[in-house]
Each structure stands twice: as structure tokens, then as C-alpha cells.
Amino acid sequence: PRRTHRRAPSRATPAMNCRAEVLEVSVEGRQVEEAMLAVLHTVLLHRSTGKFHYKKEGTYSIGTVGTQDVDCDFIDFAYVRVSSEELDRALRKAVGEFKDALRNSGSDGMGQISLEFYQKKKSRWPFSDECIPWELWTIKVNVVNLANEQERQICREKVGEKLCEKIINIVEVMNRHEYLPKMPTQSEVDNVFDTSLKDVQPYLYKISYQITDSLGTSVTTTMRRLIKDTLAL
Amino acid sequence: AMDTDLSSQDRKDLDKFIKFFALKTVQVIVQARLGEKICTLSSSSPTGSDWFNLAIKDIPEVTHEAKKALAGQLPAVGRSMCVEISLKTSEGDSMELEIWCLEMNEKCDKEIKVSYTVYNRLSLLLKSLLAITRVTPAYRLSRKQGHEYVILYRIYFGEVQLSGLGEGFQTVRVGTVGTPVGTITLSCAYRINLAFMSTRQFERTPPIMGIIIDHFVDRPYPSSSPMHPCNYRAGEDNGAVYPSVEDSQEVCTTSFSTSPPSQCVFTVTKAHFQTPPPVVTDTLKVPVMGLAFSHQLSSSRLSYQPAALGVGSADMGYPVLFAGGLNAAHPHQLIGPSKEGGVPPIPSQPAHGTQADQERMCTPLDGVHYSAATPSSSEDTETVSNSSEGKCGSPHDLLETIFIRKVGAFVNKPINQVTMANLDIPFAMFAPKNVELEDNDPMVNPPDSPETESPLQGSLHSEGSSGSSTGNTHDDFVMIDFKPAFSKDDILPMDLGTFYREFQNPPQLSSLSIDIGAQSMAEDLDSLPEKLAVHEKNVKEFDAFVETLQ
């Protein structure tokens, strides 16, 4: 059913209105970074706008988002990302940490990385601002070890095909035109968008990851915040 | 009733959005099949000219083709805009790979806000299109084009035709956007058995062809097509310069030549010359040698380099049917429309031509995209100057130099069909220079062995040897002619063919000659004991030697 009205996230149970999507991939160790970047960039391509420039009387104009093709070295795959070096750096940093954590954990190579889009809801003092997620993407990763070059070649192709499917899945979700935060006024823009980048403006997001140890329980190693919010008290 | 709900301003806006959305859709699809990586810059300050807040380049020829196909209409129920992507091999086989369809259905969303929600959703849909165009099988194929095949596009408006995609084709939906007048749907139907076609078979040497994209269609039933070939007809020519200037009903599509400094060969109809000089919009600047024309990419957004090969900025006044830009890594590679592209071997080709819309007949000037001024075109136009370099003078001069097919190097065929105008084939230095000199070309007709008698010569031909075996060798194998490949060499006086012929009959080894073997067996046996005694005396030395080896 197509909704034409915006639905405000409920305060009592924020998780209920948070759309959650889960993707799973099995990759070789050296493919982890590229596979994660491909998925994260594809999501952020759809969840980034140009920079807003507010003018008088509440109107605003929107900057232009450029895009570029990225070829993967270890996967037979290419994807499109937003042309923003800052954004690319931020994602690479997060994915790099995830990859290192996967490698060092000594687990069977299972973990997941999450990209969460949220809105900030300002609270009155002395309460701190709430972060209310409205969309959560989780990528479950299973790292495989391959014995020989022939297997690796097949893996290159197969992972490439799998990633094509994931991109199609992501686009399907995006196309549902489900809840998106209302376009904010100038005073509210930082509650909805990350305005810290100089060339594009993604919705507020944070990336976190978890490594699953061999017992299958999830061990949270780090929670990272990649946005420049601070808890002001 | 629909229209009363929508204000006239909204209706106008909506129509405009849909029109530009269609044009941008075509740009994204075609650019994704050029075979190169696309890169555009983000800009925080809005320029006001980037539709849907996305930096998507407008390749003028592509826009032109799209506008032509749409002919002022918008996608509506039963009237879809389709972009067909096909592959064409150097042998002339072609195959449809994908059909991208922009359709409209009747489901209306009356409450949606046009200027805001619809616009943003169209922007989102374009982003989805950017993503999806990289994940269908044709993307990887298009990245590897130029070796043995090229990727072509065709835009048509009307009913979607999926029959060319073979059995079991798959569909992927890019997305939908509801509007008060209907729901816009964007999807792609793609050939499936291509997925098993290994792209690796196409990876060999660096490309010798420019990256080509064309927008003509290979007719499924060539014999029934009203079009005439624009380019060569192998086997039918009699050495005449391209004869179909009078015959051809098509207009121009360029034939592509295969050389690293790529060229575009234009074949034009006579009719075209009667029209006023076409106005070519600010279009591609392509480096072309010999034919000396170039076009400028209109926008600076793309990271294409107009390669500086020192060519003039001229055009001969031909409609240049280009699509695509330049490969930044290979700035000399040309992207442009092509027919057979001058790729040897050149088979007999059925009629080809430019046809933007299957439903319309191809009229003589149909394909002349720029000669008729496009009324709706508001782009800057520049009249093409007639300055040119080198061999090409005025357009009329150029017509004389147009040739149908270039005979590539290593081709052992009579080339009387071809008027060689320019050396624009790969390995041109190996190619026969021109028709008249073909007989003198050592590659085609290797010279006879030198007449001078050298000492070597004598022994080679074994005149003095007592062996009769050499004579037998001569009798058994007679060399008729020898045309070795890669063998043309201006530096040495003797080329490979000559060398081979001289040295193909080396003298027998002396130990194999019968004279020496005339010793009787008995003598051999007698000398054996002596030899053995000598060896036994030296046995210690032999042993020591063997030790050193271990």
C-alpha cells in the first residue's frame, strides 16, 4: 500500500517503526572490504542528497550529487558511489576496522556490519537527545577460506553475481518509498541530515559491527559513531 | 477528471519532469554501456541546471536521439520509451542484450505532491538506475568491448518488443514513481543466456578499435528492410569508390575504422549535400587523424579528455552521429557510431542504417540528425567550420576520399575494392601501401631468392654434395609461394620469406652421408678391441670424472 503521509516515529517504541533489512554474503577474506563498501555505498547513494542551502522564507535549494564507478579488485563487480571523498573515507575506515576485527577475533570469520539511519529528537534539559532509528541495514558476513587459485577465481565470479543480487534487493527496498524523515527546516536540519560533509548530505547514519565468536554468541567489540554528534549534558 | 485535480502549473511541471526524466534515463543507460567508468562531481552550490539534483552528463547526440524518438510525446499508457542495448561482433553478428523500458500505467496517485515528492522520487529512481545498470550482464560485456564486439543502442517509442532477447529472459525492476496522471515504471528485460558467456574470451590484446556506441539497429530481417547499406558490400564492388552515394537512402552513420588513432569515416548521401550546412551542437571533440575534425564535449563535468592530437577543430559539415565521450585513458579512442567499423574480415552485410523508430520508414534524410534544425533544440549551436587539415579539404573533397573498407594488415586478398585514403588501420606499416604497389609489396609477393651466387648459396642448394637425399627433398616439396606474416622489413635487404626459401634446404650432416657410412661393418668391429683397451687404461680418469659429477 502506498503511503502518502509521513508517519512520525513513535517515541515509546522506536524500534517498531524502524525498517530493518538484512543481507548475507559469503566472501573470501580479501573480498570483505570491497563487498561491504559496495553495499554501504549503494545504500548511501540512495540516502544522500545534495547540500541544502536555505534561503529566506523557509525555502531551500539543493546541491548536486555526482556519482562515480568503482571497480573491485578482488571481485568481478563494479558499483556506483556518491562522489564524495569524505564519505568514502568514512566508510573505508569503518569497513577497515570491521575487517581487522574479523581477522583478529579468532572466530570462524562470522560477523555483521550495520548501517543505521536515525533522527535526532531534541529533548529538554536535562535529558539528552534521542536517536531514533528509522532504517537499519545489516550485512551478515561469512568469511570462507579457499584452497587454490581455481577456487578463488570461481569465488570472484560468484561473489560478483551475489553482489548483483544484493544491489537489486537494495533497490527494491528503496523503491517502496516507505518512511523518510520529513524535510527539515533550517533549524532542524542537523537532526535529520549529516551536514558535516562539504559536498553531499547523507541522512544521519551510524555504522557499527559485531563479531560472532565460534560459539555463535555475538560479542560486541566496538560501537563506533561516525557522526559528529556529542551527547550534551 | 484527472486534469481538474491537478493545477495547470502542476501539470506543466509534471510533464516537464517526466520529459527530462526520460532524457536523463537514456543518458544513464547509454553512458553505462560506453565501456568506461563514469565520474561526475558533486557540487554543493546548485547550478540550477542539474536535473533531479544529480550530476548526469548530457551527451548531445544521445539527447538528440531520445528527443527524436519521443517526437514531442511523453511516455503514456501503451506508449513506452525503450532503450535497446545490443552487441555486435566483428563478424557482423548481432544480438539484443537488454531492453530498458520506461512505461506509464494508469494507477494514479492523486494526492502526491508534484513539485516535491514526485521530483524527489524521480531523483531516487535515477539513482537506482545508476546502480542497476551496473549489475546486469551487459555491463561487464560493455566494459570489455572494442576487441571483438561493440555495444550499440537504439531508442524507440511505442510498444515494447522483447522478442529479440531470446528465451528465458529475465526482468529487473528499477522502480516506480506514482504521479497524479499515472505511475511511471522503469524496468529492464535482459537476455539470460549471456550470463554464461564468459567475458574472458574477449580479453586478449589491448583494444585496437575505439570504443563504439552506435544507435542504429540491426534489422532482424535484413532482406526485408528498405534500407540500403551505408557501407561496403564485400564482393560487389569493382574498385569503384564507394558507389552508394546515389543509392543510399540512409544517411549517415559513420563507419568506424580500427586504428589506435581512430577515425570516423563518414558516408553521406548526396541528398545531404543539398541541405543547408547542418548545425552541429556543441558535441564531442574527438581526436581524428587524417580526416581532421573534432567536436567538443559540451560539458566539463565528465572526466573525459578531449585528446589533443593536434587536429583541427573542423568538421566537414557532416552529421556526426556520436555517442559517448572519450576514454580518458586512451584519449585517442573514439566513441562514435559505427557500422561494420572496418574490421577485417568484412562479410557481406545486409542493409543497415539508422533507424530511430521501428514504426517509421527510413527516409533519405531520416538519419540526418543535424541537418534539419531541431526546433526544440535550445542548445548552443555552432556552425561547423570547414577548416581541415591534411588530406581533407572541403566536404566535397572528403567525399572522394571516403572509402568503404580498409584492408587491414596481414590480409592476403586483392584490394582492388578499396581506395586507400588514409593509413588508418592497425599495423598500418605492414599493410599494402596502395593498390598499384601491391605487386611490389614483399609481404604480398615475397621476392625471389637473390640471384647473386654466394658461397652459402652453393652449399645450400647442395649442388656439389654427393648426397642424393637433398635432391629428393627438392622433388618432394616444391614451394609455390610463400607469404609469411609479420615479415615486412625495410631495414634488411632480405626478408623473412627470402630467408626461409634460401635456408629451407640445408646441407646434410656429413655424418649422415652415405660416403662416410661406406665403411664396412667388419672394419668397425675390428677396431673395437683397440678402442676398448684404450678406454680401460683410462678407467681411473673416467671414474674420477664421474665422481665430480655427483
mmCIF file of N, CA and C in Angstrom, chain B residues 47-148:
data_model
loop_
_atom_site.group_PDB
_atom_site.id
_atom_site.type_symbol
_atom_site.label_atom_id
_atom_site.label_comp_id
_atom_site.label_asym_id
_atom_site.label_seq_id
_atom_site.Cartn_x
_atom_site.Cartn_y
_atom_site.Cartn_z
ATOM 1 N N THR B 47 23.724 24.596 -9.359
ATOM 2 C CA THR B 47 23.891 25.365 -10.581
ATOM 3 C C THR B 47 22.554 25.629 -11.238
ATOM 4 N N GLY B 48 21.565 24.901 -10.798
ATOM 5 C CA GLY B 48 20.250 25.111 -11.374
ATOM 6 C C GLY B 48 20.036 24.361 -12.655
ATOM 7 N N SER B 49 21.071 23.732 -13.177
ATOM 8 C CA SER B 49 20.881 23.040 -14.445
ATOM 9 C C SER B 49 20.958 21.538 -14.291
ATOM 10 N N ASP B 50 21.179 21.073 -13.079
ATOM 11 C CA ASP B 50 21.292 19.642 -12.888
ATOM 12 C C ASP B 50 19.952 19.078 -12.475
ATOM 13 N N TRP B 51 19.348 18.488 -13.436
ATOM 14 C CA TRP B 51 18.028 17.935 -13.182
ATOM 15 C C TRP B 51 18.085 16.864 -12.098
ATOM 16 N N PHE B 52 17.101 16.888 -11.249
ATOM 17 C CA PHE B 52 16.949 15.902 -10.183
ATOM 18 C C PHE B 52 18.132 15.910 -9.230
ATOM 19 N N ASN B 53 18.838 17.014 -9.181
ATOM 20 C CA ASN B 53 19.965 17.195 -8.259
ATOM 21 C C ASN B 53 21.041 16.140 -8.438
ATOM 22 N N LEU B 54 21.139 15.623 -9.646
ATOM 23 C CA LEU B 54 22.156 14.628 -9.925
ATOM 24 C C LEU B 54 23.032 15.130 -11.061
ATOM 25 N N ALA B 55 24.317 14.881 -10.919
ATOM 26 C CA ALA B 55 25.238 15.290 -11.973
ATOM 27 C C ALA B 55 25.277 14.181 -13.017
ATOM 28 N N ILE B 56 24.393 14.288 -13.992
ATOM 29 C CA ILE B 56 24.380 13.323 -15.089
ATOM 30 C C ILE B 56 24.671 14.092 -16.360
ATOM 31 N N LYS B 57 25.715 13.699 -16.993
ATOM 32 C CA LYS B 57 26.137 14.368 -18.203
ATOM 33 C C LYS B 57 25.081 14.219 -19.291
ATOM 34 N N ASP B 58 25.038 15.198 -20.159
ATOM 35 C CA ASP B 58 24.177 15.080 -21.334
ATOM 36 C C ASP B 58 25.053 14.953 -22.562
ATOM 37 N N ILE B 59 25.100 13.784 -23.119
ATOM 38 C CA ILE B 59 25.784 13.633 -24.393
ATOM 39 C C ILE B 59 24.811 14.093 -25.470
ATOM 40 N N PRO B 60 25.173 15.112 -26.192
ATOM 41 C CA PRO B 60 24.182 15.748 -27.076
ATOM 42 C C PRO B 60 23.552 14.805 -28.089
ATOM 43 N N GLU B 61 24.354 13.942 -28.671
ATOM 44 C CA GLU B 61 23.780 13.055 -29.676
ATOM 45 C C GLU B 61 22.752 12.124 -29.064
ATOM 46 N N VAL B 62 23.025 11.729 -27.867
ATOM 47 C CA VAL B 62 22.086 10.834 -27.201
ATOM 48 C C VAL B 62 20.777 11.567 -26.905
ATOM 49 N N THR B 63 20.921 12.779 -26.424
ATOM 50 C CA THR B 63 19.707 13.566 -26.182
ATOM 51 C C THR B 63 18.935 13.746 -27.475
ATOM 52 N N HIS B 64 19.687 13.998 -28.508
ATOM 53 C CA HIS B 64 19.046 14.207 -29.794
ATOM 54 C C HIS B 64 18.284 12.982 -30.240
ATOM 55 N N GLU B 65 18.935 11.837 -30.108
ATOM 56 C CA GLU B 65 18.264 10.593 -30.482
ATOM 57 C C GLU B 65 17.013 10.366 -29.654
ATOM 58 N N ALA B 66 17.138 10.664 -28.369
ATOM 59 C CA ALA B 66 15.988 10.431 -27.497
ATOM 60 C C ALA B 66 14.837 11.365 -27.878
ATOM 61 N N LYS B 67 15.188 12.607 -28.113
ATOM 62 C CA LYS B 67 14.126 13.554 -28.480
ATOM 63 C C LYS B 67 13.492 13.160 -29.795
ATOM 64 N N LYS B 68 14.313 12.694 -30.664
ATOM 65 C CA LYS B 68 13.797 12.262 -31.953
ATOM 66 C C LYS B 68 12.824 11.104 -31.777
ATOM 67 N N ALA B 69 13.212 10.184 -30.939
ATOM 68 C CA ALA B 69 12.342 9.019 -30.738
ATOM 69 C C ALA B 69 11.034 9.422 -30.074
ATOM 70 N N LEU B 70 11.151 10.317 -29.126
ATOM 71 C CA LEU B 70 9.934 10.731 -28.417
ATOM 72 C C LEU B 70 9.061 11.617 -29.282
ATOM 73 N N ALA B 71 9.692 12.398 -30.127
ATOM 74 C CA ALA B 71 8.963 13.276 -31.046
ATOM 75 C C ALA B 71 7.916 14.109 -30.316
ATOM 76 N N GLY B 72 8.360 14.674 -29.222
ATOM 77 C CA GLY B 72 7.480 15.592 -28.519
ATOM 78 C C GLY B 72 6.444 14.922 -27.642
ATOM 79 N N GLN B 73 6.440 13.603 -27.622
ATOM 80 C CA GLN B 73 5.448 12.935 -26.784
ATOM 81 C C GLN B 73 6.079 12.532 -25.465
ATOM 82 N N LEU B 74 5.225 12.136 -24.582
ATOM 83 C CA LEU B 74 5.688 11.629 -23.303
ATOM 84 C C LEU B 74 5.245 10.194 -23.148
ATOM 85 N N PRO B 75 5.980 9.445 -22.346
ATOM 86 C CA PRO B 75 5.524 8.080 -22.079
ATOM 87 C C PRO B 75 4.102 8.093 -21.541
ATOM 88 N N ALA B 76 3.291 7.243 -22.086
ATOM 89 C CA ALA B 76 1.901 7.143 -21.658
ATOM 90 C C ALA B 76 1.513 5.677 -21.742
ATOM 91 N N VAL B 77 0.295 5.413 -21.397
ATOM 92 C CA VAL B 77 -0.149 4.018 -21.440
ATOM 93 C C VAL B 77 -0.046 3.521 -22.865
ATOM 94 N N GLY B 78 0.624 2.408 -23.044
ATOM 95 C CA GLY B 78 0.805 1.857 -24.382
ATOM 96 C C GLY B 78 1.878 2.546 -25.187
ATOM 97 N N ARG B 79 2.394 3.617 -24.659
ATOM 98 C CA ARG B 79 3.476 4.302 -25.382
ATOM 99 C C ARG B 79 4.663 4.393 -24.426
ATOM 100 N N SER B 80 5.545 3.438 -24.603
ATOM 101 C CA SER B 80 6.694 3.367 -23.708
ATOM 102 C C SER B 80 7.943 3.817 -24.441
ATOM 103 N N MET B 81 8.850 4.318 -23.669
ATOM 104 C CA MET B 81 10.145 4.649 -24.247
ATOM 105 C C MET B 81 11.100 3.506 -23.950
ATOM 106 N N CYS B 82 11.712 3.009 -24.981
ATOM 107 C CA CYS B 82 12.579 1.843 -24.815
ATOM 108 C C CYS B 82 13.980 2.151 -25.315
ATOM 109 N N VAL B 83 14.935 1.705 -24.541
ATOM 110 C CA VAL B 83 16.321 1.788 -24.968
ATOM 111 C C VAL B 83 16.811 0.363 -25.137
ATOM 112 N N GLU B 84 17.156 0.049 -26.353
ATOM 113 C CA GLU B 84 17.587 -1.321 -26.651
ATOM 114 C C GLU B 84 19.111 -1.342 -26.717
ATOM 115 N N ILE B 85 19.695 -2.257 -25.987
ATOM 116 C CA ILE B 85 21.147 -2.410 -25.982
ATOM 117 C C ILE B 85 21.463 -3.720 -26.685
ATOM 118 N N SER B 86 22.327 -3.656 -27.676
ATOM 119 C CA SER B 86 22.678 -4.892 -28.373
ATOM 120 C C SER B 86 24.180 -4.969 -28.577
ATOM 121 N N LEU B 87 24.594 -6.132 -28.935
ATOM 122 C CA LEU B 87 26.009 -6.412 -29.118
ATOM 123 C C LEU B 87 26.210 -6.790 -30.570
ATOM 124 N N LYS B 88 27.287 -6.320 -31.121
ATOM 125 C CA LYS B 88 27.588 -6.660 -32.495
ATOM 126 C C LYS B 88 29.030 -7.105 -32.586
ATOM 127 N N THR B 89 29.220 -8.292 -33.151
ATOM 128 C CA THR B 89 30.582 -8.808 -33.250
ATOM 129 C C THR B 89 31.251 -8.276 -34.502
ATOM 130 N N SER B 90 32.546 -8.504 -34.549
ATOM 131 C CA SER B 90 33.275 -8.025 -35.717
ATOM 132 C C SER B 90 32.914 -8.803 -36.963
ATOM 133 N N GLU B 91 32.303 -9.962 -36.764
ATOM 134 C CA GLU B 91 31.843 -10.698 -37.947
ATOM 135 C C GLU B 91 30.481 -10.237 -38.417
ATOM 136 N N GLY B 92 29.905 -9.331 -37.673
ATOM 137 C CA GLY B 92 28.618 -8.824 -38.114
ATOM 138 C C GLY B 92 27.425 -9.441 -37.436
ATOM 139 N N ASP B 93 27.648 -10.429 -36.588
ATOM 140 C CA ASP B 93 26.518 -10.986 -35.854
ATOM 141 C C ASP B 93 26.105 -10.026 -34.771
ATOM 142 N N SER B 94 24.823 -9.898 -34.611
ATOM 143 C CA SER B 94 24.400 -9.024 -33.530
ATOM 144 C C SER B 94 23.320 -9.696 -32.715
ATOM 145 N N MET B 95 23.189 -9.203 -31.519
ATOM 146 C CA MET B 95 22.307 -9.854 -30.570
ATOM 147 C C MET B 95 21.789 -8.804 -29.609
ATOM 148 N N GLU B 96 20.514 -8.840 -29.361
ATOM 149 C CA GLU B 96 19.959 -7.906 -28.378
ATOM 150 C C GLU B 96 20.302 -8.390 -26.987
ATOM 151 N N LEU B 97 20.758 -7.476 -26.174
ATOM 152 C CA LEU B 97 21.117 -7.851 -24.819
ATOM 153 C C LEU B 97 20.069 -7.417 -23.807
ATOM 154 N N GLU B 98 19.610 -6.199 -23.941
ATOM 155 C CA GLU B 98 18.696 -5.653 -22.937
ATOM 156 C C GLU B 98 17.699 -4.723 -23.601
ATOM 157 N N ILE B 99 16.549 -4.645 -22.970
ATOM 158 C CA ILE B 99 15.608 -3.578 -23.320
ATOM 159 C C ILE B 99 15.254 -2.868 -22.018
ATOM 160 N N TRP B 100 15.548 -1.602 -21.940
ATOM 161 C CA TRP B 100 15.162 -0.794 -20.790
ATOM 162 C C TRP B 100 13.862 -0.085 -21.144
ATOM 163 N N CYS B 101 12.878 -0.232 -20.277
ATOM 164 C CA CYS B 101 11.554 0.290 -20.616
ATOM 165 C C CYS B 101 11.116 1.331 -19.599
ATOM 166 N N LEU B 102 10.732 2.463 -20.105
ATOM 167 C CA LEU B 102 10.125 3.499 -19.265
ATOM 168 C C LEU B 102 8.654 3.538 -19.649
ATOM 169 N N GLU B 103 7.840 3.072 -18.748
ATOM 170 C CA GLU B 103 6.422 2.910 -19.068
ATOM 171 C C GLU B 103 5.567 3.716 -18.113
ATOM 172 N N MET B 104 4.343 3.852 -18.513
ATOM 173 C CA MET B 104 3.372 4.583 -17.706
ATOM 174 C C MET B 104 2.134 3.712 -17.589
ATOM 175 N N ASN B 105 1.641 3.550 -16.382
ATOM 176 C CA ASN B 105 0.375 2.827 -16.283
ATOM 177 C C ASN B 105 -0.685 3.744 -15.685
ATOM 178 N N GLU B 106 -1.874 3.185 -15.558
ATOM 179 C CA GLU B 106 -2.993 4.077 -15.235
ATOM 180 C C GLU B 106 -3.166 4.345 -13.758
ATOM 181 N N LYS B 107 -2.408 3.691 -12.932
ATOM 182 C CA LYS B 107 -2.623 3.888 -11.494
ATOM 183 C C LYS B 107 -2.170 5.270 -11.081
ATOM 184 N N CYS B 108 -3.113 6.055 -10.674
ATOM 185 C CA CYS B 108 -2.789 7.438 -10.341
ATOM 186 C C CYS B 108 -2.710 7.630 -8.843
ATOM 187 N N ASP B 109 -1.857 8.503 -8.465
ATOM 188 C CA ASP B 109 -1.767 8.891 -7.067
ATOM 189 C C ASP B 109 -2.138 10.359 -7.006
ATOM 190 N N LYS B 110 -3.376 10.591 -6.676
ATOM 191 C CA LYS B 110 -3.859 11.967 -6.801
ATOM 192 C C LYS B 110 -3.291 12.891 -5.754
ATOM 193 N N GLU B 111 -2.953 12.324 -4.629
ATOM 194 C CA GLU B 111 -2.593 13.203 -3.515
ATOM 195 C C GLU B 111 -1.125 13.560 -3.465
ATOM 196 N N ILE B 112 -0.396 12.968 -4.324
ATOM 197 C CA ILE B 112 1.042 13.180 -4.207
ATOM 198 C C ILE B 112 1.397 14.580 -4.684
ATOM 199 N N LYS B 113 2.381 15.141 -4.068
ATOM 200 C CA LYS B 113 2.777 16.494 -4.431
ATOM 201 C C LYS B 113 3.771 16.446 -5.573
ATOM 202 N N VAL B 114 3.418 17.127 -6.625
ATOM 203 C CA VAL B 114 4.231 17.014 -7.828
ATOM 204 C C VAL B 114 5.599 17.634 -7.652
ATOM 205 N N SER B 115 5.574 18.882 -7.239
ATOM 206 C CA SER B 115 6.839 19.607 -7.307
ATOM 207 C C SER B 115 7.820 19.130 -6.270
ATOM 208 N N TYR B 116 7.335 18.362 -5.373
ATOM 209 C CA TYR B 116 8.254 17.991 -4.322
ATOM 210 C C TYR B 116 8.480 16.489 -4.276
ATOM 211 N N THR B 117 7.412 15.781 -3.981
ATOM 212 C CA THR B 117 7.574 14.349 -3.771
ATOM 213 C C THR B 117 7.906 13.626 -5.066
ATOM 214 N N VAL B 118 7.151 13.974 -6.115
ATOM 215 C CA VAL B 118 7.411 13.286 -7.379
ATOM 216 C C VAL B 118 8.834 13.570 -7.834
ATOM 217 N N TYR B 119 9.226 14.818 -7.728
ATOM 218 C CA TYR B 119 10.575 15.190 -8.156
ATOM 219 C C TYR B 119 11.626 14.413 -7.386
ATOM 220 N N ASN B 120 11.497 14.347 -6.092
ATOM 221 C CA ASN B 120 12.499 13.641 -5.293
ATOM 222 C C ASN B 120 12.494 12.143 -5.578
ATOM 223 N N ARG B 121 11.308 11.619 -5.822
ATOM 224 C CA ARG B 121 11.259 10.191 -6.116
ATOM 225 C C ARG B 121 11.838 9.885 -7.486
ATOM 226 N N LEU B 122 11.646 10.796 -8.413
ATOM 227 C CA LEU B 122 12.286 10.602 -9.715
ATOM 228 C C LEU B 122 13.802 10.638 -9.560
ATOM 229 N N SER B 123 14.267 11.501 -8.679
ATOM 230 C CA SER B 123 15.700 11.549 -8.422
ATOM 231 C C SER B 123 16.188 10.230 -7.834
ATOM 232 N N LEU B 124 15.416 9.703 -6.914
ATOM 233 C CA LEU B 124 15.779 8.429 -6.314
ATOM 234 C C LEU B 124 15.778 7.318 -7.354
ATOM 235 N N LEU B 125 14.813 7.398 -8.265
ATOM 236 C CA LEU B 125 14.734 6.377 -9.294
ATOM 237 C C LEU B 125 15.936 6.430 -10.225
ATOM 238 N N LEU B 126 16.414 7.635 -10.499
ATOM 239 C CA LEU B 126 17.615 7.746 -11.328
ATOM 240 C C LEU B 126 18.821 7.151 -10.612
ATOM 241 N N LYS B 127 18.876 7.347 -9.306
ATOM 242 C CA LYS B 127 19.984 6.728 -8.572
ATOM 243 C C LYS B 127 19.892 5.217 -8.644
ATOM 244 N N SER B 128 18.689 4.718 -8.525
ATOM 245 C CA SER B 128 18.514 3.271 -8.651
ATOM 246 C C SER B 128 18.938 2.810 -10.029
ATOM 247 N N LEU B 129 18.615 3.613 -11.034
ATOM 248 C CA LEU B 129 19.014 3.237 -12.385
ATOM 249 C C LEU B 129 20.529 3.202 -12.523
ATOM 250 N N LEU B 130 21.181 4.180 -11.913
ATOM 251 C CA LEU B 130 22.646 4.170 -11.926
ATOM 252 C C LEU B 130 23.169 2.863 -11.337
ATOM 253 N N ALA B 131 22.570 2.448 -10.234
ATOM 254 C CA ALA B 131 23.044 1.233 -9.578
ATOM 255 C C ALA B 131 22.732 -0.008 -10.409
ATOM 256 N N ILE B 132 21.510 -0.074 -10.938
ATOM 257 C CA ILE B 132 21.082 -1.299 -11.629
ATOM 258 C C ILE B 132 21.810 -1.471 -12.961
ATOM 259 N N THR B 133 22.129 -0.360 -13.629
ATOM 260 C CA THR B 133 22.814 -0.512 -14.913
ATOM 261 C C THR B 133 24.174 -1.170 -14.771
ATOM 262 N N ARG B 134 24.694 -1.245 -13.562
ATOM 263 C CA ARG B 134 25.999 -1.891 -13.375
ATOM 264 C C ARG B 134 25.886 -3.361 -13.008
ATOM 265 N N VAL B 135 24.665 -3.826 -12.788
ATOM 266 C CA VAL B 135 24.575 -5.199 -12.308
ATOM 267 C C VAL B 135 23.946 -6.166 -13.295
ATOM 268 N N THR B 136 23.520 -5.679 -14.431
ATOM 269 C CA THR B 136 23.029 -6.629 -15.428
ATOM 270 C C THR B 136 24.233 -7.158 -16.209
ATOM 271 N N PRO B 137 24.087 -8.318 -16.844
ATOM 272 C CA PRO B 137 25.244 -8.926 -17.519
ATOM 273 C C PRO B 137 25.857 -8.034 -18.594
ATOM 274 N N ALA B 138 25.047 -7.193 -19.213
ATOM 275 C CA ALA B 138 25.583 -6.391 -20.311
ATOM 276 C C ALA B 138 26.634 -5.393 -19.838
ATOM 277 N N TYR B 139 26.620 -5.063 -18.556
ATOM 278 C CA TYR B 139 27.598 -4.084 -18.098
ATOM 279 C C TYR B 139 29.012 -4.607 -18.269
ATOM 280 N N ARG B 140 29.231 -5.817 -17.796
ATOM 281 C CA ARG B 140 30.582 -6.351 -17.878
ATOM 282 C C ARG B 140 30.999 -6.552 -19.319
ATOM 283 N N LEU B 141 30.036 -6.939 -20.140
ATOM 284 C CA LEU B 141 30.352 -7.065 -21.563
ATOM 285 C C LEU B 141 30.731 -5.715 -22.155
ATOM 286 N N SER B 142 29.994 -4.711 -21.767
ATOM 287 C CA SER B 142 30.265 -3.411 -22.376
ATOM 288 C C SER B 142 31.609 -2.852 -21.907
ATOM 289 N N ARG B 143 32.050 -3.233 -20.750
ATOM 290 C CA ARG B 143 33.355 -2.761 -20.276
ATOM 291 C C ARG B 143 34.485 -3.396 -21.067
ATOM 292 N N LYS B 144 34.193 -4.511 -21.689
ATOM 293 C CA LYS B 144 35.246 -5.211 -22.412
ATOM 294 C C LYS B 144 35.072 -5.086 -23.919
ATOM 295 N N GLN B 145 34.241 -4.185 -24.349
ATOM 296 C CA GLN B 145 34.003 -4.089 -25.782
ATOM 297 C C GLN B 145 35.202 -3.450 -26.456
ATOM 298 N N GLY B 146 35.210 -3.572 -27.735
ATOM 299 C CA GLY B 146 36.274 -2.966 -28.515
ATOM 300 C C GLY B 146 37.193 -3.991 -29.124
ATOM 301 N N HIS B 147 37.241 -5.183 -28.542
ATOM 302 C CA HIS B 147 38.137 -6.199 -29.098
ATOM 303 C C HIS B 147 37.465 -6.921 -30.240
ATOM 304 N N GLU B 148 36.414 -7.602 -29.898
ATOM 305 C CA GLU B 148 35.740 -8.402 -30.919
ATOM 306 C C GLU B 148 34.300 -7.998 -31.123
#
